[in-house]
Amino acid sequence: MAEAAFRPPRRKRRVFECYQAPFPVGAGGGDFRMCRADMVNNSVVVRSPEDVERLYNKGYFGKGILSRSRPVYSISDPSLVSKWQGTNLNMPIITSKKYQQRVQWAKSALQEQGFDSCSVTKILENYTRPLEFPFLEKENTELSRQSSIDTGNMVTSSPEPQKEVCQKASAEGDLATDPVVALGTEEQQPAVVKEAAQASCQKHGSHVHCGCKAKGGPEQESCNVAKSRERAPEYVLVQEEEEGSLCLEEGSAHEQEKFVKKEKLVCRRNPFRIFEYLQLSLEEAFFLVYALGCLTVYYGEEPLTILKLWEIFSEVKPSFKTTYMAYHYFRSKGWVPKVGLKYGTDLLLYRKGPPFYHASYSVIAELVDDNFEGSLRRPLSWMSLSGLNRTTVNASKELMLCYLIKPSDMTEEEMATPECLKRIKVQELIVTRWVSSRERSEQDDL
Amino acid sequence: MEAGCSRRLRRNRAPRRSCGQKEFAPDGSAEQDERLRLCLEEQWRQLAEERVERPENLVKAVWKPEQGIVELESPAGKFWHTMGFSERGKQCLLPEEALYLLECGSLQLFYKDVPMSVQEAYEILLSQEAMSLLHYQVFSHLKQLGYIVLRFNPSTVLSSCERQLNLESRCKSSGKHHHKRRRSSSPGSREKKHKVSEDLPKAEGTCEKGGHDCGELSCVPLDEKPLSEQLKELDTGNGEEQSVTSNSVPLDTGRKNVPGPSWSLGTGDQKASSTGTHAPRWDFTTIFLPNVAPDQPCIHLPSPDNKLLPENVPGREVDAASWCRRVNQKQEKLLQKEREQQEKESKYKSSINFDREVRCCINWQEYKALLRWRSQQRVWRQPPHLWGQAVTPLLQPEEATSFAAVRQQISVLQPSHILDGASRLQEDLESIKIDFNVYQADAVAKFKKTNPGKPYVRMCVQSFDEQVPSLRALKQVTYQSGDVPVVFALADHGEIAFYSLKEFKLPVDANY
């Protein structure tokens, strides 16, 4: 009986990142930090920018909700950034049109909150007035850390729990106090931002769902806490045309002047911020909580225990236990498993992380009993297996079947706790296609 | 095939499937239609061709339905080297072999004195259970590629013990229809096998080969090698190294590193360790070793104790100021890169010597004790929702001394080998049957029908619509096959695809 040969993972040609650590726990016990995640609508979301960065950089957990994988959402327009390379301000640069779009959104959001159009205009005009650069410099020094996190390739996120807005009542309650307070103070408590956040969460329909229960009291508190945490508005540079740049020049051709438009950058506040969070899959979240103990998942303000999480996740996803066992196994071998949805399987295994190597294996996990049989999540016929194998091989990966063998005397009770992992055995199999024709190049197929 | 037909020995050539550019879709043009028509015509023409053979060249054979075999009436040709068997003095062929030879045009098959057409032969010879159309298609496909294909006989599979004892030569596996199960090992040796397997400790599953291990220590899993090492091996050893795959036993199987005997003296008291077991000669609490480092220069060196000096060596006190001046006390000039690195690091790192408590430690032992004490006093509180519950996280933070240690803490799942528990499944008669033994074409010259040796691969014929075998079935088949790889052959209307599901152990990536 031959065993499948191990093929070394293929390194990516261009690697832009530095490898930091395999897990967000410091070796030597020094660097411990408890990250916080929230259960929002049956998914696990991390909001704090520091936590997001830590979890993603050390182990590649999660996915930014507005990005392809690494949370790098920025409102900035890259072409404009390169165009205005000379100006050395660390602020995102956007077009005037885009800015106006946001103003419109903020306007409609305010209107939905019940403000009459007069006050809406007033609020917005004030909020979006151009700011002088020296003013900014002053602000910058105290908010430099904040803005440097906001801009560039970092994550922008707000720790405000956004589900508070599901209840109109609480939202309006907040607003009643907010504009008055906000417009009065110099700090410019960004009421517009706050409600912009509220509006944006309405935009993120899938993300914040009115189905989730909102607790009035604790959320009110938490929102106040959040407000104090995130006070700084987002400053953006808007590329606008200079006034008077369109004036006719004597003697010049009529068409030419249309192209002679001087542009400048105007600093304004973004009235409609969009925050990017890190979404963790259920398996990733559970691993961070159970295996490493470096994450706490909150439901509202209540931290969930490991047993409770196991129960909740199993309810949300019926096959959670199976996929989690496989996930845990591969993590404990030092590989980075990510979701395998794109290839029709459960997991993709990366060495070190997606930025460094192409995924080596595409894994299907199945739970079987002591007799090595079980009701399969994906009963495969040879036809579907060959199709799956074909697509996997075309992507230069290998198809792996991961069987999780549980002893037959394992009770339901035992399965209700993650301690059952200790009795599970793992069998990996690699599916390969054997080419019978004589001209096959690899003699070591078997 | 008519007697006396003019001699036109045509080689069988299959119609060319492709004539030029592939037509993907009908475009309604007349040229396309014409091309297609020509192609089809060519095909029909070739199919309609009569096969011509010299009747003298054909071997005459008779179909015996009661026995389900074909008897040769005239002497066999070259095919006898790899096909056929002898029974009661007569040369015989299995139905699939006969059909294949008939298709090749080497055989003339008679039944009740009437020659059979190919179509009849298909119908009649493949009506048996052992050899269906599907099986035959696989057989034919492999034979055309040059492989030697024999039927599988379970009794010819040697267990690992027998192989070890080199009983292959004694095992006469001529019997394609040797229905008696012949065990070439004597009962005595079998007893020994069982005994040996009982003695072996219930160790890692990777060792178990169908229950009897025979003390074959070569299958003890090798120590984990870090992935980088494995990769190096692969690079140099062109991928043939099997050690890469048979490793990766997680460290949690209870094998803790036993410290070397030379260091296990007490608690590592440095006085004892340096001199072995007898009492220390030096009392370091009274011996003063001056520190002449630039940050804490100790310039005035007192006279050393006479007891510490050899007899004829005098000691005196010294003012080391002049020496310190001569020692290179210039600041190290760093390269630009180093300077930048230092600047970067200074934001996050601080010298450990700034720590007052660390400065109080005079040796490593004390320093380690300090670290341990500190870790217990850590500022991170053990949150009750994680640590005050019935189920706590796997990783104890103070045990996260390195990432390898972290990995060790979280490795709780056990590995399993494909042959684990496979032996107890053998009573199940519903398992998938192995159909063929396949031998490589290059081995034709040395091939001996009476003693074919170990096949290159064993085939299980399956239908495309069937479910992929369960793990249970896979284990059974793998066990049945011994050490020969198993390949599943899927026939789908003439097209054959082959797949194998192989045992694999993902190696541990220990690059940190």
Tab-separated table of N, CA, C and O in Angstrom, chain A residues 63-126:
chain	number	residue	atom	x	y	z
A	63	LYS	N	-11.676	37.612	7.888
A	63	LYS	CA	-11.698	38.283	6.597
A	63	LYS	C	-12.363	39.640	6.780
A	63	LYS	O	-13.381	39.747	7.447
A	64	GLY	N	-11.764	40.661	6.191
A	64	GLY	CA	-12.371	41.984	6.266
A	64	GLY	C	-13.658	42.011	5.471
A	64	GLY	O	-13.719	41.483	4.367
A	65	ILE	N	-14.688	42.614	6.020
A	65	ILE	CA	-15.974	42.516	5.332
A	65	ILE	C	-16.040	43.371	4.084
A	65	ILE	O	-16.913	43.182	3.258
A	66	LEU	N	-15.129	44.296	3.932
A	66	LEU	CA	-15.161	45.114	2.735
A	66	LEU	C	-13.953	44.863	1.843
A	66	LEU	O	-13.677	45.633	0.941
A	67	SER	N	-13.236	43.814	2.152
A	67	SER	CA	-12.027	43.555	1.378
A	67	SER	C	-12.003	42.109	0.939
A	67	SER	O	-12.824	41.317	1.349
A	68	ARG	N	-10.996	41.837	0.150
A	68	ARG	CA	-10.913	40.489	-0.379
A	68	ARG	C	-10.514	39.507	0.707
A	68	ARG	O	-11.018	38.409	0.789
A	69	SER	N	-9.553	39.868	1.510
A	69	SER	CA	-9.236	39.033	2.663
A	69	SER	C	-8.700	39.915	3.776
A	69	SER	O	-9.338	40.098	4.798
A	70	ARG	N	-7.551	40.513	3.558
A	70	ARG	CA	-7.010	41.394	4.582
A	70	ARG	C	-7.863	42.651	4.634
A	70	ARG	O	-8.202	43.214	3.624
A	71	PRO	N	-8.223	43.093	5.823
A	71	PRO	CA	-9.078	44.284	5.900
A	71	PRO	C	-8.311	45.541	5.506
A	71	PRO	O	-7.619	46.122	6.309
A	72	VAL	N	-8.424	45.908	4.270
A	72	VAL	CA	-7.672	47.070	3.813
A	72	VAL	C	-8.586	48.091	3.178
A	72	VAL	O	-8.200	48.807	2.263
A	73	TYR	N	-9.801	48.127	3.664
A	73	TYR	CA	-10.721	49.066	3.035
A	73	TYR	C	-10.308	50.490	3.335
A	73	TYR	O	-10.071	50.878	4.467
A	74	SER	N	-10.237	51.246	2.307
A	74	SER	CA	-9.983	52.661	2.508
A	74	SER	C	-10.797	53.420	1.488
A	74	SER	O	-10.948	52.991	0.355
A	75	ILE	N	-11.326	54.531	1.929
A	75	ILE	CA	-12.161	55.311	1.036
A	75	ILE	C	-11.307	55.940	-0.055
A	75	ILE	O	-11.808	56.359	-1.084
A	76	SER	N	-10.027	55.937	0.180
A	76	SER	CA	-9.125	56.648	-0.718
A	76	SER	C	-9.109	56.069	-2.114
A	76	SER	O	-9.189	54.867	-2.299
A	77	ASP	N	-8.965	56.919	-3.062
A	77	ASP	CA	-8.893	56.506	-4.453
A	77	ASP	C	-7.419	56.388	-4.844
A	77	ASP	O	-6.707	57.385	-4.855
A	78	PRO	N	-6.982	55.215	-5.161
A	78	PRO	CA	-5.524	55.049	-5.373
A	78	PRO	C	-4.972	55.876	-6.521
A	78	PRO	O	-3.830	56.336	-6.468
A	79	SER	N	-5.777	56.085	-7.533
A	79	SER	CA	-5.241	56.854	-8.649
A	79	SER	C	-5.013	58.302	-8.241
A	79	SER	O	-4.045	58.937	-8.646
A	80	LEU	N	-5.898	58.801	-7.388
A	80	LEU	CA	-5.710	60.171	-6.939
A	80	LEU	C	-4.516	60.279	-5.997
A	80	LEU	O	-3.797	61.273	-5.997
A	81	VAL	N	-4.362	59.240	-5.214
A	81	VAL	CA	-3.235	59.267	-4.272
A	81	VAL	C	-1.924	59.354	-5.035
A	81	VAL	O	-1.018	60.121	-4.693
A	82	SER	N	-1.837	58.595	-6.096
A	82	SER	CA	-0.580	58.638	-6.848
A	82	SER	C	-0.442	59.955	-7.586
A	82	SER	O	0.651	60.464	-7.782
A	83	LYS	N	-1.581	60.515	-7.936
A	83	LYS	CA	-1.512	61.793	-8.637
A	83	LYS	C	-1.016	62.891	-7.726
A	83	LYS	O	-0.230	63.739	-8.102
A	84	TRP	N	-1.479	62.874	-6.508
A	84	TRP	CA	-1.112	63.926	-5.569
A	84	TRP	C	-0.004	63.476	-4.629
A	84	TRP	O	-0.010	63.797	-3.448
A	85	GLN	N	0.891	62.762	-5.191
A	85	GLN	CA	1.934	62.187	-4.350
A	85	GLN	C	2.739	63.236	-3.592
A	85	GLN	O	3.278	62.972	-2.543
A	86	GLY	N	2.762	64.421	-4.159
A	86	GLY	CA	3.588	65.461	-3.550
A	86	GLY	C	3.109	65.867	-2.171
A	86	GLY	O	3.901	66.051	-1.249
A	87	THR	N	1.831	65.961	-2.011
A	87	THR	CA	1.309	66.387	-0.724
A	87	THR	C	1.461	65.255	0.267
A	87	THR	O	1.016	64.142	0.053
A	88	ASN	N	2.088	65.587	1.342
A	88	ASN	CA	2.477	64.509	2.239
A	88	ASN	C	1.521	64.361	3.416
A	88	ASN	O	1.928	64.156	4.541
A	89	LEU	N	0.239	64.504	3.147
A	89	LEU	CA	-0.701	64.404	4.258
A	89	LEU	C	-1.284	62.996	4.284
A	89	LEU	O	-1.665	62.456	3.266
A	90	ASN	N	-1.367	62.456	5.470
A	90	ASN	CA	-1.842	61.070	5.559
A	90	ASN	C	-3.346	60.996	5.595
A	90	ASN	O	-3.944	60.465	6.520
A	91	MET	N	-3.964	61.509	4.570
A	91	MET	CA	-5.420	61.461	4.547
A	91	MET	C	-5.878	60.857	3.235
A	91	MET	O	-5.214	61.003	2.216
A	92	PRO	N	-6.985	60.208	3.278
A	92	PRO	CA	-7.478	59.640	2.021
A	92	PRO	C	-7.918	60.737	1.071
A	92	PRO	O	-8.405	61.793	1.487
A	93	ILE	N	-7.738	60.476	-0.190
A	93	ILE	CA	-8.082	61.462	-1.218
A	93	ILE	C	-9.212	60.883	-2.057
A	93	ILE	O	-9.113	59.770	-2.562
A	94	ILE	N	-10.248	61.656	-2.179
A	94	ILE	CA	-11.359	61.169	-2.996
A	94	ILE	C	-11.806	62.260	-3.961
A	94	ILE	O	-11.452	63.423	-3.809
A	95	THR	N	-12.593	61.839	-4.902
A	95	THR	CA	-13.076	62.815	-5.871
A	95	THR	C	-14.233	63.590	-5.275
A	95	THR	O	-14.889	63.148	-4.322
A	96	SER	N	-14.477	64.707	-5.878
A	96	SER	CA	-15.568	65.556	-5.400
A	96	SER	C	-16.898	64.833	-5.539
A	96	SER	O	-17.767	64.912	-4.682
A	97	LYS	N	-17.004	64.104	-6.609
A	97	LYS	CA	-18.265	63.401	-6.871
A	97	LYS	C	-18.556	62.396	-5.762
A	97	LYS	O	-19.665	62.280	-5.257
A	98	LYS	N	-17.517	61.683	-5.405
A	98	LYS	CA	-17.688	60.683	-4.361
A	98	LYS	C	-18.074	61.366	-3.046
A	98	LYS	O	-18.900	60.872	-2.289
A	99	TYR	N	-17.426	62.462	-2.811
A	99	TYR	CA	-17.726	63.168	-1.571
A	99	TYR	C	-19.167	63.625	-1.551
A	99	TYR	O	-19.869	63.499	-0.543
A	100	GLN	N	-19.588	64.127	-2.666
A	100	GLN	CA	-20.972	64.592	-2.727
A	100	GLN	C	-21.944	63.448	-2.512
A	100	GLN	O	-23.003	63.595	-1.900
A	101	GLN	N	-21.549	62.293	-3.010
A	101	GLN	CA	-22.373	61.104	-2.798
A	101	GLN	C	-22.573	60.860	-1.322
A	101	GLN	O	-23.672	60.579	-0.855
A	102	ARG	N	-21.484	60.975	-0.609
A	102	ARG	CA	-21.579	60.744	0.819
A	102	ARG	C	-22.397	61.795	1.521
A	102	ARG	O	-23.134	61.510	2.473
A	103	VAL	N	-22.265	62.994	1.042
A	103	VAL	CA	-23.085	64.052	1.618
A	103	VAL	C	-24.557	63.730	1.401
A	103	VAL	O	-25.385	63.891	2.299
A	104	GLN	N	-24.843	63.239	0.210
A	104	GLN	CA	-26.232	62.866	-0.074
A	104	GLN	C	-26.715	61.772	0.846
A	104	GLN	O	-27.842	61.801	1.357
A	105	TRP	N	-25.880	60.786	1.052
A	105	TRP	CA	-26.274	59.701	1.931
A	105	TRP	C	-26.519	60.202	3.343
A	105	TRP	O	-27.487	59.821	3.989
A	106	ALA	N	-25.606	61.043	3.763
A	106	ALA	CA	-25.761	61.575	5.120
A	106	ALA	C	-27.051	62.382	5.205
A	106	ALA	O	-27.783	62.327	6.202
A	107	LYS	N	-27.326	63.088	4.129
A	107	LYS	CA	-28.547	63.893	4.109
A	107	LYS	C	-29.776	63.011	4.251
A	107	LYS	O	-30.659	63.279	5.073
A	108	SER	N	-29.807	61.968	3.443
A	108	SER	CA	-31.000	61.112	3.518
A	108	SER	C	-31.075	60.412	4.849
A	108	SER	O	-32.154	60.185	5.393
A	109	ALA	N	-29.916	60.099	5.410
A	109	ALA	CA	-29.931	59.464	6.727
A	109	ALA	C	-30.500	60.398	7.769
A	109	ALA	O	-31.322	60.014	8.603
A	110	LEU	N	-30.074	61.643	7.705
A	110	LEU	CA	-30.587	62.624	8.660
A	110	LEU	C	-32.076	62.828	8.477
A	110	LEU	O	-32.834	62.962	9.438
A	111	GLN	N	-32.471	62.846	7.215
A	111	GLN	CA	-33.891	63.049	6.965
A	111	GLN	C	-34.710	61.897	7.519
A	111	GLN	O	-35.788	62.083	8.054
A	112	GLU	N	-34.158	60.700	7.402
A	112	GLU	CA	-34.871	59.547	7.941
A	112	GLU	C	-35.011	59.646	9.442
A	112	GLU	O	-35.935	59.083	10.025
A	113	GLN	N	-34.062	60.309	10.036
A	113	GLN	CA	-34.129	60.451	11.481
A	113	GLN	C	-35.166	61.462	11.901
A	113	GLN	O	-35.430	61.632	13.077
A	114	GLY	N	-35.714	62.125	10.919
A	114	GLY	CA	-36.809	63.020	11.267
A	114	GLY	C	-36.461	64.493	11.283
A	114	GLY	O	-37.274	65.318	11.686
A	115	PHE	N	-35.269	64.810	10.860
A	115	PHE	CA	-34.933	66.224	10.809
A	115	PHE	C	-35.589	66.869	9.598
A	115	PHE	O	-35.712	66.237	8.552
A	116	ASP	N	-35.950	68.100	9.753
A	116	ASP	CA	-36.504	68.783	8.587
A	116	ASP	C	-35.357	69.231	7.703
A	116	ASP	O	-34.209	69.322	8.136
A	117	SER	N	-35.666	69.501	6.490
A	117	SER	CA	-34.604	69.719	5.503
A	117	SER	C	-33.756	70.937	5.843
A	117	SER	O	-32.573	70.997	5.530
A	118	CYS	N	-34.361	71.889	6.509
A	118	CYS	CA	-33.588	73.096	6.851
A	118	CYS	C	-32.455	72.760	7.795
A	118	CYS	O	-31.294	73.113	7.578
A	119	SER	N	-32.794	72.045	8.862
A	119	SER	CA	-31.737	71.726	9.815
A	119	SER	C	-30.750	70.726	9.219
A	119	SER	O	-29.571	70.742	9.558
A	120	VAL	N	-31.253	69.869	8.353
A	120	VAL	CA	-30.341	68.924	7.705
A	120	VAL	C	-29.267	69.685	6.959
A	120	VAL	O	-28.065	69.416	7.086
A	121	THR	N	-29.718	70.638	6.170
A	121	THR	CA	-28.748	71.401	5.387
A	121	THR	C	-27.781	72.125	6.285
A	121	THR	O	-26.573	72.152	6.058
A	122	LYS	N	-28.342	72.675	7.358
A	122	LYS	CA	-27.487	73.428	8.268
A	122	LYS	C	-26.420	72.544	8.893
A	122	LYS	O	-25.238	72.864	8.912
A	123	ILE	N	-26.880	71.387	9.361
A	123	ILE	CA	-25.925	70.467	9.990
A	123	ILE	C	-24.838	70.071	9.014
A	123	ILE	O	-23.640	70.110	9.307
A	124	LEU	N	-25.290	69.732	7.849
A	124	LEU	CA	-24.314	69.209	6.895
A	124	LEU	C	-23.345	70.281	6.433
A	124	LEU	O	-22.155	70.031	6.284
A	125	GLU	N	-23.892	71.457	6.209
A	125	GLU	CA	-23.006	72.521	5.754
A	125	GLU	C	-21.915	72.781	6.767
A	125	GLU	O	-20.749	72.950	6.431
A	126	ASN	N	-22.339	72.784	8.001
A	126	ASN	CA	-21.363	73.016	9.043
A	126	ASN	C	-20.347	71.877	9.098
A	126	ASN	O	-19.145	72.086	9.228
